[in-house]
PDB file of N, CA, C and O in Angstrom:
ATOM      1  N   MET T   1      83.259  90.192  74.620  1.00 87.00           N
ATOM      2  CA  MET T   1      82.476  90.549  75.791  1.00 87.00           C
ATOM      3  C   MET T   1      83.355  90.399  77.044  1.00 87.00           C
ATOM      4  O   MET T   1      84.063  89.414  77.203  1.00 87.00           O
ATOM      5  N   ASN T   2      83.315  91.378  77.903  1.00 92.00           N
ATOM      6  CA  ASN T   2      84.059  91.313  79.161  1.00 92.00           C
ATOM      7  C   ASN T   2      83.420  90.284  80.079  1.00 92.00           C
ATOM      8  O   ASN T   2      82.227  90.004  79.996  1.00 92.00           O
ATOM      9  N   ARG T   3      84.238  89.734  80.973  1.00 95.00           N
ATOM     10  CA  ARG T   3      83.707  88.781  81.952  1.00 95.00           C
ATOM     11  C   ARG T   3      84.434  88.967  83.278  1.00 95.00           C
ATOM     12  O   ARG T   3      85.579  89.423  83.319  1.00 95.00           O
ATOM     13  N   ILE T   4      83.741  88.614  84.355  1.00 96.00           N
ATOM     14  CA  ILE T   4      84.350  88.680  85.671  1.00 96.00           C
ATOM     15  C   ILE T   4      84.634  87.246  86.116  1.00 96.00           C
ATOM     16  O   ILE T   4      83.826  86.348  85.902  1.00 96.00           O
ATOM     17  N   GLU T   5      85.809  87.056  86.666  1.00 97.00           N
ATOM     18  CA  GLU T   5      86.239  85.728  87.086  1.00 97.00           C
ATOM     19  C   GLU T   5      86.522  85.748  88.583  1.00 97.00           C
ATOM     20  O   GLU T   5      87.170  86.667  89.083  1.00 97.00           O
ATOM     21  N   PHE T   6      86.030  84.746  89.290  1.00 98.00           N
ATOM     22  CA  PHE T   6      86.274  84.586  90.720  1.00 98.00           C
ATOM     23  C   PHE T   6      87.128  83.340  90.905  1.00 98.00           C
ATOM     24  O   PHE T   6      86.869  82.312  90.268  1.00 98.00           O
ATOM     25  N   TYR T   7      88.140  83.434  91.756  1.00 97.00           N
ATOM     26  CA  TYR T   7      89.040  82.297  91.925  1.00 97.00           C
ATOM     27  C   TYR T   7      89.629  82.287  93.333  1.00 97.00           C
ATOM     28  O   TYR T   7      89.662  83.310  94.015  1.00 97.00           O
ATOM     29  N   LYS T   8      90.085  81.123  93.746  1.00 97.00           N
ATOM     30  CA  LYS T   8      90.716  80.978  95.053  1.00 97.00           C
ATOM     31  C   LYS T   8      92.223  81.063  94.869  1.00 97.00           C
ATOM     32  O   LYS T   8      92.808  80.346  94.049  1.00 97.00           O
ATOM     33  N   ARG T   9      92.836  81.964  95.624  1.00 97.00           N
ATOM     34  CA  ARG T   9      94.280  82.161  95.536  1.00 97.00           C
ATOM     35  C   ARG T   9      95.023  81.068  96.304  1.00 97.00           C
ATOM     36  O   ARG T   9      94.427  80.307  97.052  1.00 97.00           O
ATOM     37  N   THR T  10      96.331  81.041  96.153  1.00 97.00           N
ATOM     38  CA  THR T  10      97.134  80.025  96.836  1.00 97.00           C
ATOM     39  C   THR T  10      97.131  80.208  98.350  1.00 97.00           C
ATOM     40  O   THR T  10      97.378  79.254  99.086  1.00 97.00           O
ATOM     41  N   ASP T  11      96.838  81.427  98.836  1.00 97.00           N
ATOM     42  CA  ASP T  11      96.782  81.655 100.283  1.00 97.00           C
ATOM     43  C   ASP T  11      95.407  81.320 100.869  1.00 97.00           C
ATOM     44  O   ASP T  11      95.147  81.541 102.046  1.00 97.00           O
ATOM     45  N   GLY T  12      94.500  80.802 100.018  1.00 97.00           N
ATOM     46  CA  GLY T  12      93.188  80.400 100.483  1.00 97.00           C
ATOM     47  C   GLY T  12      92.120  81.475 100.416  1.00 97.00           C
ATOM     48  O   GLY T  12      90.949  81.207 100.684  1.00 97.00           O
ATOM     49  N   LYS T  13      92.495  82.696 100.065  1.00 98.00           N
ATOM     50  CA  LYS T  13      91.510  83.778  99.961  1.00 98.00           C
ATOM     51  C   LYS T  13      90.924  83.813  98.551  1.00 98.00           C
ATOM     52  O   LYS T  13      91.551  83.373  97.596  1.00 98.00           O
ATOM     53  N   TRP T  14      89.713  84.370  98.442  1.00 98.00           N
ATOM     54  CA  TRP T  14      89.031  84.524  97.169  1.00 98.00           C
ATOM     55  C   TRP T  14      89.381  85.869  96.548  1.00 98.00           C
ATOM     56  O   TRP T  14      89.596  86.844  97.264  1.00 98.00           O
ATOM     57  N   ALA T  15      89.430  85.917  95.226  1.00 98.00           N
ATOM     58  CA  ALA T  15      89.758  87.140  94.506  1.00 98.00           C
ATOM     59  C   ALA T  15      88.921  87.205  93.232  1.00 98.00           C
ATOM     60  O   ALA T  15      88.327  86.212  92.815  1.00 98.00           O
ATOM     61  N   TRP T  16      88.896  88.395  92.626  1.00 97.00           N
ATOM     62  CA  TRP T  16      88.184  88.559  91.355  1.00 97.00           C
ATOM     63  C   TRP T  16      89.048  89.363  90.401  1.00 97.00           C
ATOM     64  O   TRP T  16      89.949  90.079  90.799  1.00 97.00           O
ATOM     65  N   ARG T  17      88.750  89.180  89.117  1.00 96.00           N
ATOM     66  CA  ARG T  17      89.406  89.984  88.074  1.00 96.00           C
ATOM     67  C   ARG T  17      88.433  90.139  86.914  1.00 96.00           C
ATOM     68  O   ARG T  17      87.646  89.241  86.613  1.00 96.00           O
ATOM     69  N   LEU T  18      88.490  91.292  86.306  1.00 95.00           N
ATOM     70  CA  LEU T  18      87.674  91.594  85.143  1.00 95.00           C
ATOM     71  C   LEU T  18      88.542  91.392  83.911  1.00 95.00           C
ATOM     72  O   LEU T  18      89.638  91.959  83.829  1.00 95.00           O
ATOM     73  N   ILE T  19      88.055  90.581  82.981  1.00 96.00           N
ATOM     74  CA  ILE T  19      88.839  90.226  81.806  1.00 96.00           C
ATOM     75  C   ILE T  19      88.136  90.766  80.560  1.00 96.00           C
ATOM     76  O   ILE T  19      86.939  90.526  80.357  1.00 96.00           O
ATOM     77  N   ALA T  20      88.883  91.507  79.749  1.00 95.00           N
ATOM     78  CA  ALA T  20      88.354  92.083  78.511  1.00 95.00           C
ATOM     79  C   ALA T  20      88.166  90.988  77.467  1.00 95.00           C
ATOM     80  O   ALA T  20      88.707  89.883  77.585  1.00 95.00           O
ATOM     81  N   SER T  21      87.436  91.304  76.424  1.00 95.00           N
ATOM     82  CA  SER T  21      87.161  90.329  75.368  1.00 95.00           C
ATOM     83  C   SER T  21      88.440  89.834  74.675  1.00 95.00           C
ATOM     84  O   SER T  21      88.454  88.747  74.125  1.00 95.00           O
ATOM     85  N   ASN T  22      89.516  90.619  74.770  1.00 96.00           N
ATOM     86  CA  ASN T  22      90.778  90.201  74.163  1.00 96.00           C
ATOM     87  C   ASN T  22      91.639  89.364  75.117  1.00 96.00           C
ATOM     88  O   ASN T  22      92.770  89.021  74.804  1.00 96.00           O
ATOM     89  N   GLY T  23      91.108  89.048  76.309  1.00 96.00           N
ATOM     90  CA  GLY T  23      91.817  88.209  77.268  1.00 96.00           C
ATOM     91  C   GLY T  23      92.674  88.965  78.274  1.00 96.00           C
ATOM     92  O   GLY T  23      93.227  88.366  79.191  1.00 96.00           O
ATOM     93  N   GLN T  24      92.782  90.276  78.127  1.00 97.00           N
ATOM     94  CA  GLN T  24      93.593  91.075  79.033  1.00 97.00           C
ATOM     95  C   GLN T  24      92.840  91.362  80.327  1.00 97.00           C
ATOM     96  O   GLN T  24      91.650  91.666  80.304  1.00 97.00           O
ATOM     97  N   VAL T  25      93.544  91.273  81.461  1.00 96.00           N
ATOM     98  CA  VAL T  25      92.956  91.623  82.747  1.00 96.00           C
ATOM     99  C   VAL T  25      92.924  93.142  82.829  1.00 96.00           C
ATOM    100  O   VAL T  25      93.950  93.810  82.681  1.00 96.00           O
ATOM    101  N   ILE T  26      91.728  93.693  83.060  1.00 94.00           N
ATOM    102  CA  ILE T  26      91.588  95.158  83.081  1.00 94.00           C
ATOM    103  C   ILE T  26      91.242  95.703  84.463  1.00 94.00           C
ATOM    104  O   ILE T  26      91.270  96.908  84.681  1.00 94.00           O
ATOM    105  N   ALA T  27      90.906  94.827  85.419  1.00 93.00           N
ATOM    106  CA  ALA T  27      90.652  95.259  86.798  1.00 93.00           C
ATOM    107  C   ALA T  27      90.767  94.041  87.712  1.00 93.00           C
ATOM    108  O   ALA T  27      90.502  92.913  87.289  1.00 93.00           O
ATOM    109  N   THR T  28      91.184  94.284  88.955  1.00 94.00           N
ATOM    110  CA  THR T  28      91.295  93.223  89.946  1.00 94.00           C
ATOM    111  C   THR T  28      90.836  93.728  91.303  1.00 94.00           C
ATOM    112  O   THR T  28      90.539  94.913  91.464  1.00 94.00           O
ATOM    113  N   ASP T  29      90.847  92.840  92.281  1.00 93.00           N
ATOM    114  CA  ASP T  29      90.504  93.241  93.647  1.00 93.00           C
ATOM    115  C   ASP T  29      91.658  93.977  94.312  1.00 93.00           C
ATOM    116  O   ASP T  29      91.578  94.335  95.480  1.00 93.00           O
ATOM    117  N   GLY T  30      92.728  94.204  93.596  1.00 91.00           N
ATOM    118  CA  GLY T  30      93.867  94.941  94.124  1.00 91.00           C
ATOM    119  C   GLY T  30      94.691  94.161  95.132  1.00 91.00           C
ATOM    120  O   GLY T  30      95.462  94.732  95.887  1.00 91.00           O
ATOM    121  N   GLY T  31      94.533  92.844  95.144  1.00 92.00           N
ATOM    122  CA  GLY T  31      95.306  92.008  96.046  1.00 92.00           C
ATOM    123  C   GLY T  31      94.720  91.865  97.431  1.00 92.00           C
ATOM    124  O   GLY T  31      95.312  91.231  98.292  1.00 92.00           O
ATOM    125  N   GLN T  32      93.555  92.462  97.658  1.00 89.00           N
ATOM    126  CA  GLN T  32      92.948  92.411  98.984  1.00 89.00           C
ATOM    127  C   GLN T  32      92.587  90.990  99.387  1.00 89.00           C
ATOM    128  O   GLN T  32      92.929  90.540 100.463  1.00 89.00           O
ATOM    129  N   GLY T  33      91.859  90.280  98.559  1.00 95.00           N
ATOM    130  CA  GLY T  33      91.405  88.930  98.873  1.00 95.00           C
ATOM    131  C   GLY T  33      90.254  88.948  99.862  1.00 95.00           C
ATOM    132  O   GLY T  33      90.097  89.889 100.640  1.00 95.00           O
ATOM    133  N   TYR T  34      89.434  87.908  99.791  1.00 98.00           N
ATOM    134  CA  TYR T  34      88.251  87.792 100.646  1.00 98.00           C
ATOM    135  C   TYR T  34      88.224  86.414 101.286  1.00 98.00           C
ATOM    136  O   TYR T  34      88.659  85.432 100.685  1.00 98.00           O
ATOM    137  N   GLU T  35      87.705  86.341 102.494  1.00 98.00           N
ATOM    138  CA  GLU T  35      87.657  85.082 103.227  1.00 98.00           C
ATOM    139  C   GLU T  35      86.672  84.085 102.621  1.00 98.00           C
ATOM    140  O   GLU T  35      86.868  82.883 102.723  1.00 98.00           O
ATOM    141  N   ASN T  36      85.598  84.588 101.997  1.00 97.00           N
ATOM    142  CA  ASN T  36      84.632  83.666 101.407  1.00 97.00           C
ATOM    143  C   ASN T  36      84.216  84.147 100.019  1.00 97.00           C
ATOM    144  O   ASN T  36      84.309  85.322  99.688  1.00 97.00           O
ATOM    145  N   ARG T  37      83.760  83.204  99.226  1.00 98.00           N
ATOM    146  CA  ARG T  37      83.400  83.499  97.840  1.00 98.00           C
ATOM    147  C   ARG T  37      82.235  84.475  97.744  1.00 98.00           C
ATOM    148  O   ARG T  37      82.213  85.340  96.863  1.00 98.00           O
ATOM    149  N   ALA T  38      81.257  84.355  98.622  1.00 98.00           N
ATOM    150  CA  ALA T  38      80.076  85.222  98.562  1.00 98.00           C
ATOM    151  C   ALA T  38      80.465  86.695  98.687  1.00 98.00           C
ATOM    152  O   ALA T  38      79.975  87.541  97.929  1.00 98.00           O
ATOM    153  N   ASP T  39      81.337  87.033  99.630  1.00 97.00           N
ATOM    154  CA  ASP T  39      81.782  88.426  99.781  1.00 97.00           C
ATOM    155  C   ASP T  39      82.555  88.883  98.554  1.00 97.00           C
ATOM    156  O   ASP T  39      82.407  90.007  98.087  1.00 97.00           O
ATOM    157  N   CYS T  40      83.399  88.009  98.039  1.00 97.00           N
ATOM    158  CA  CYS T  40      84.191  88.328  96.851  1.00 97.00           C
ATOM    159  C   CYS T  40      83.272  88.644  95.680  1.00 97.00           C
ATOM    160  O   CYS T  40      83.452  89.653  94.997  1.00 97.00           O
ATOM    161  N   GLU T  41      82.260  87.812  95.445  1.00 97.00           N
ATOM    162  CA  GLU T  41      81.337  88.034  94.341  1.00 97.00           C
ATOM    163  C   GLU T  41      80.525  89.311  94.542  1.00 97.00           C
ATOM    164  O   GLU T  41      80.344  90.090  93.595  1.00 97.00           O
ATOM    165  N   ARG T  42      80.054  89.545  95.749  1.00 95.00           N
ATOM    166  CA  ARG T  42      79.239  90.725  96.028  1.00 95.00           C
ATOM    167  C   ARG T  42      80.008  92.006  95.730  1.00 95.00           C
ATOM    168  O   ARG T  42      79.527  92.900  95.027  1.00 95.00           O
ATOM    169  N   VAL T  43      81.220  92.107  96.248  1.00 94.00           N
ATOM    170  CA  VAL T  43      82.016  93.317  96.052  1.00 94.00           C
ATOM    171  C   VAL T  43      82.484  93.434  94.598  1.00 94.00           C
ATOM    172  O   VAL T  43      82.400  94.513  93.997  1.00 94.00           O
ATOM    173  N   GLY T  44      82.972  92.352  94.021  1.00 94.00           N
ATOM    174  CA  GLY T  44      83.439  92.386  92.638  1.00 94.00           C
ATOM    175  C   GLY T  44      82.354  92.837  91.681  1.00 94.00           C
ATOM    176  O   GLY T  44      82.570  93.717  90.844  1.00 94.00           O
ATOM    177  N   LYS T  45      81.158  92.262  91.804  1.00 94.00           N
ATOM    178  CA  LYS T  45      80.050  92.645  90.924  1.00 94.00           C
ATOM    179  C   LYS T  45      79.641  94.093  91.156  1.00 94.00           C
ATOM    180  O   LYS T  45      79.358  94.826  90.202  1.00 94.00           O
ATOM    181  N   ALA T  46      79.606  94.539  92.405  1.00 93.00           N
ATOM    182  CA  ALA T  46      79.217  95.921  92.712  1.00 93.00           C
ATOM    183  C   ALA T  46      80.200  96.916  92.102  1.00 93.00           C
ATOM    184  O   ALA T  46      79.794  97.956  91.565  1.00 93.00           O
ATOM    185  N   ILE T  47      81.471  96.607  92.145  1.00 90.00           N
ATOM    186  CA  ILE T  47      82.475  97.506  91.570  1.00 90.00           C
ATOM    187  C   ILE T  47      82.355  97.534  90.051  1.00 90.00           C
ATOM    188  O   ILE T  47      82.361  98.601  89.436  1.00 90.00           O
ATOM    189  N   VAL T  48      82.213  96.380  89.447  1.00 88.00           N
ATOM    190  CA  VAL T  48      82.149  96.306  87.989  1.00 88.00           C
ATOM    191  C   VAL T  48      80.934  97.044  87.438  1.00 88.00           C
ATOM    192  O   VAL T  48      81.024  97.714  86.407  1.00 88.00           O
ATOM    193  N   VAL T  49      79.802  96.993  88.118  1.00 87.00           N
ATOM    194  CA  VAL T  49      78.613  97.690  87.607  1.00 87.00           C
ATOM    195  C   VAL T  49      78.552  99.146  88.050  1.00 87.00           C
ATOM    196  O   VAL T  49      77.651  99.871  87.680  1.00 87.00           O
ATOM    197  N   GLY T  50      79.519  99.598  88.854  1.00 85.00           N
ATOM    198  CA  GLY T  50      79.620 101.011  89.199  1.00 85.00           C
ATOM    199  C   GLY T  50      78.921 101.448  90.465  1.00 85.00           C
ATOM    200  O   GLY T  50      78.736 102.637  90.683  1.00 85.00           O
ATOM    201  N   LEU T  51      78.553 100.528  91.330  1.00 83.00           N
ATOM    202  CA  LEU T  51      77.853 100.918  92.553  1.00 83.00           C
ATOM    203  C   LEU T  51      78.722 101.746  93.496  1.00 83.00           C
ATOM    204  O   LEU T  51      78.195 102.462  94.344  1.00 83.00           O
ATOM    205  N   TYR T  52      80.035 101.661  93.348  1.00 79.00           N
ATOM    206  CA  TYR T  52      80.937 102.422  94.207  1.00 79.00           C
ATOM    207  C   TYR T  52      81.550 103.629  93.498  1.00 79.00           C
ATOM    208  O   TYR T  52      82.520 104.202  93.958  1.00 79.00           O
ATOM    209  N   ALA T  53      80.969 104.014  92.364  1.00 80.00           N
ATOM    210  CA  ALA T  53      81.505 105.156  91.603  1.00 80.00           C
ATOM    211  C   ALA T  53      81.352 106.444  92.421  1.00 80.00           C
ATOM    212  O   ALA T  53      80.332 106.657  93.076  1.00 80.00           O
ATOM    213  N   PRO T  54      82.360 107.303  92.398  1.00 81.00           N
ATOM    214  CA  PRO T  54      82.282 108.576  93.109  1.00 81.00           C
ATOM    215  C   PRO T  54      81.160 109.459  92.563  1.00 81.00           C
ATOM    216  O   PRO T  54      80.844 109.409  91.386  1.00 81.00           O
ATOM    217  N   ALA T  55      80.589 110.272  93.418  1.00 83.00           N
ATOM    218  CA  ALA T  55      79.538 111.212  92.998  1.00 83.00           C
ATOM    219  C   ALA T  55      80.090 112.147  91.926  1.00 83.00           C
ATOM    220  O   ALA T  55      81.224 112.591  92.000  1.00 83.00           O
ATOM    221  N   GLY T  56      79.298 112.411  90.928  1.00 77.00           N
ATOM    222  CA  GLY T  56      79.699 113.313  89.867  1.00 77.00           C
ATOM    223  C   GLY T  56      80.446 112.657  88.724  1.00 77.00           C
ATOM    224  O   GLY T  56      80.744 113.295  87.728  1.00 77.00           O
ATOM    225  N   LEU T  57      80.770 111.382  88.860  1.00 71.00           N
ATOM    226  CA  LEU T  57      81.478 110.676  87.786  1.00 71.00           C
ATOM    227  C   LEU T  57      80.471 110.314  86.692  1.00 71.00           C
ATOM    228  O   LEU T  57      79.468 109.675  86.944  1.00 71.00           O
ATOM    229  N   GLU T  58      80.736 110.770  85.503  1.00 65.00           N
ATOM    230  CA  GLU T  58      79.815 110.496  84.399  1.00 65.00           C
ATOM    231  C   GLU T  58      80.530 109.867  83.256  1.00 65.00           C
ATOM    232  O   GLU T  58      81.641 110.071  82.988  1.00 65.00           O
TER     233      GLU T  58
END
């Protein structure tokens, strides 16, 4: 089962990564980082469930 992980980076910003059932990282925040955990979780979860998918993507 895939899982999303939220963590604090060494620069103090929050980040997320999606980890496949085999342990491989399959998506990240792209290095952007977030000032607080709440924003990181909100955006990470929205991306993973497809809320930002382009129109017409099936």
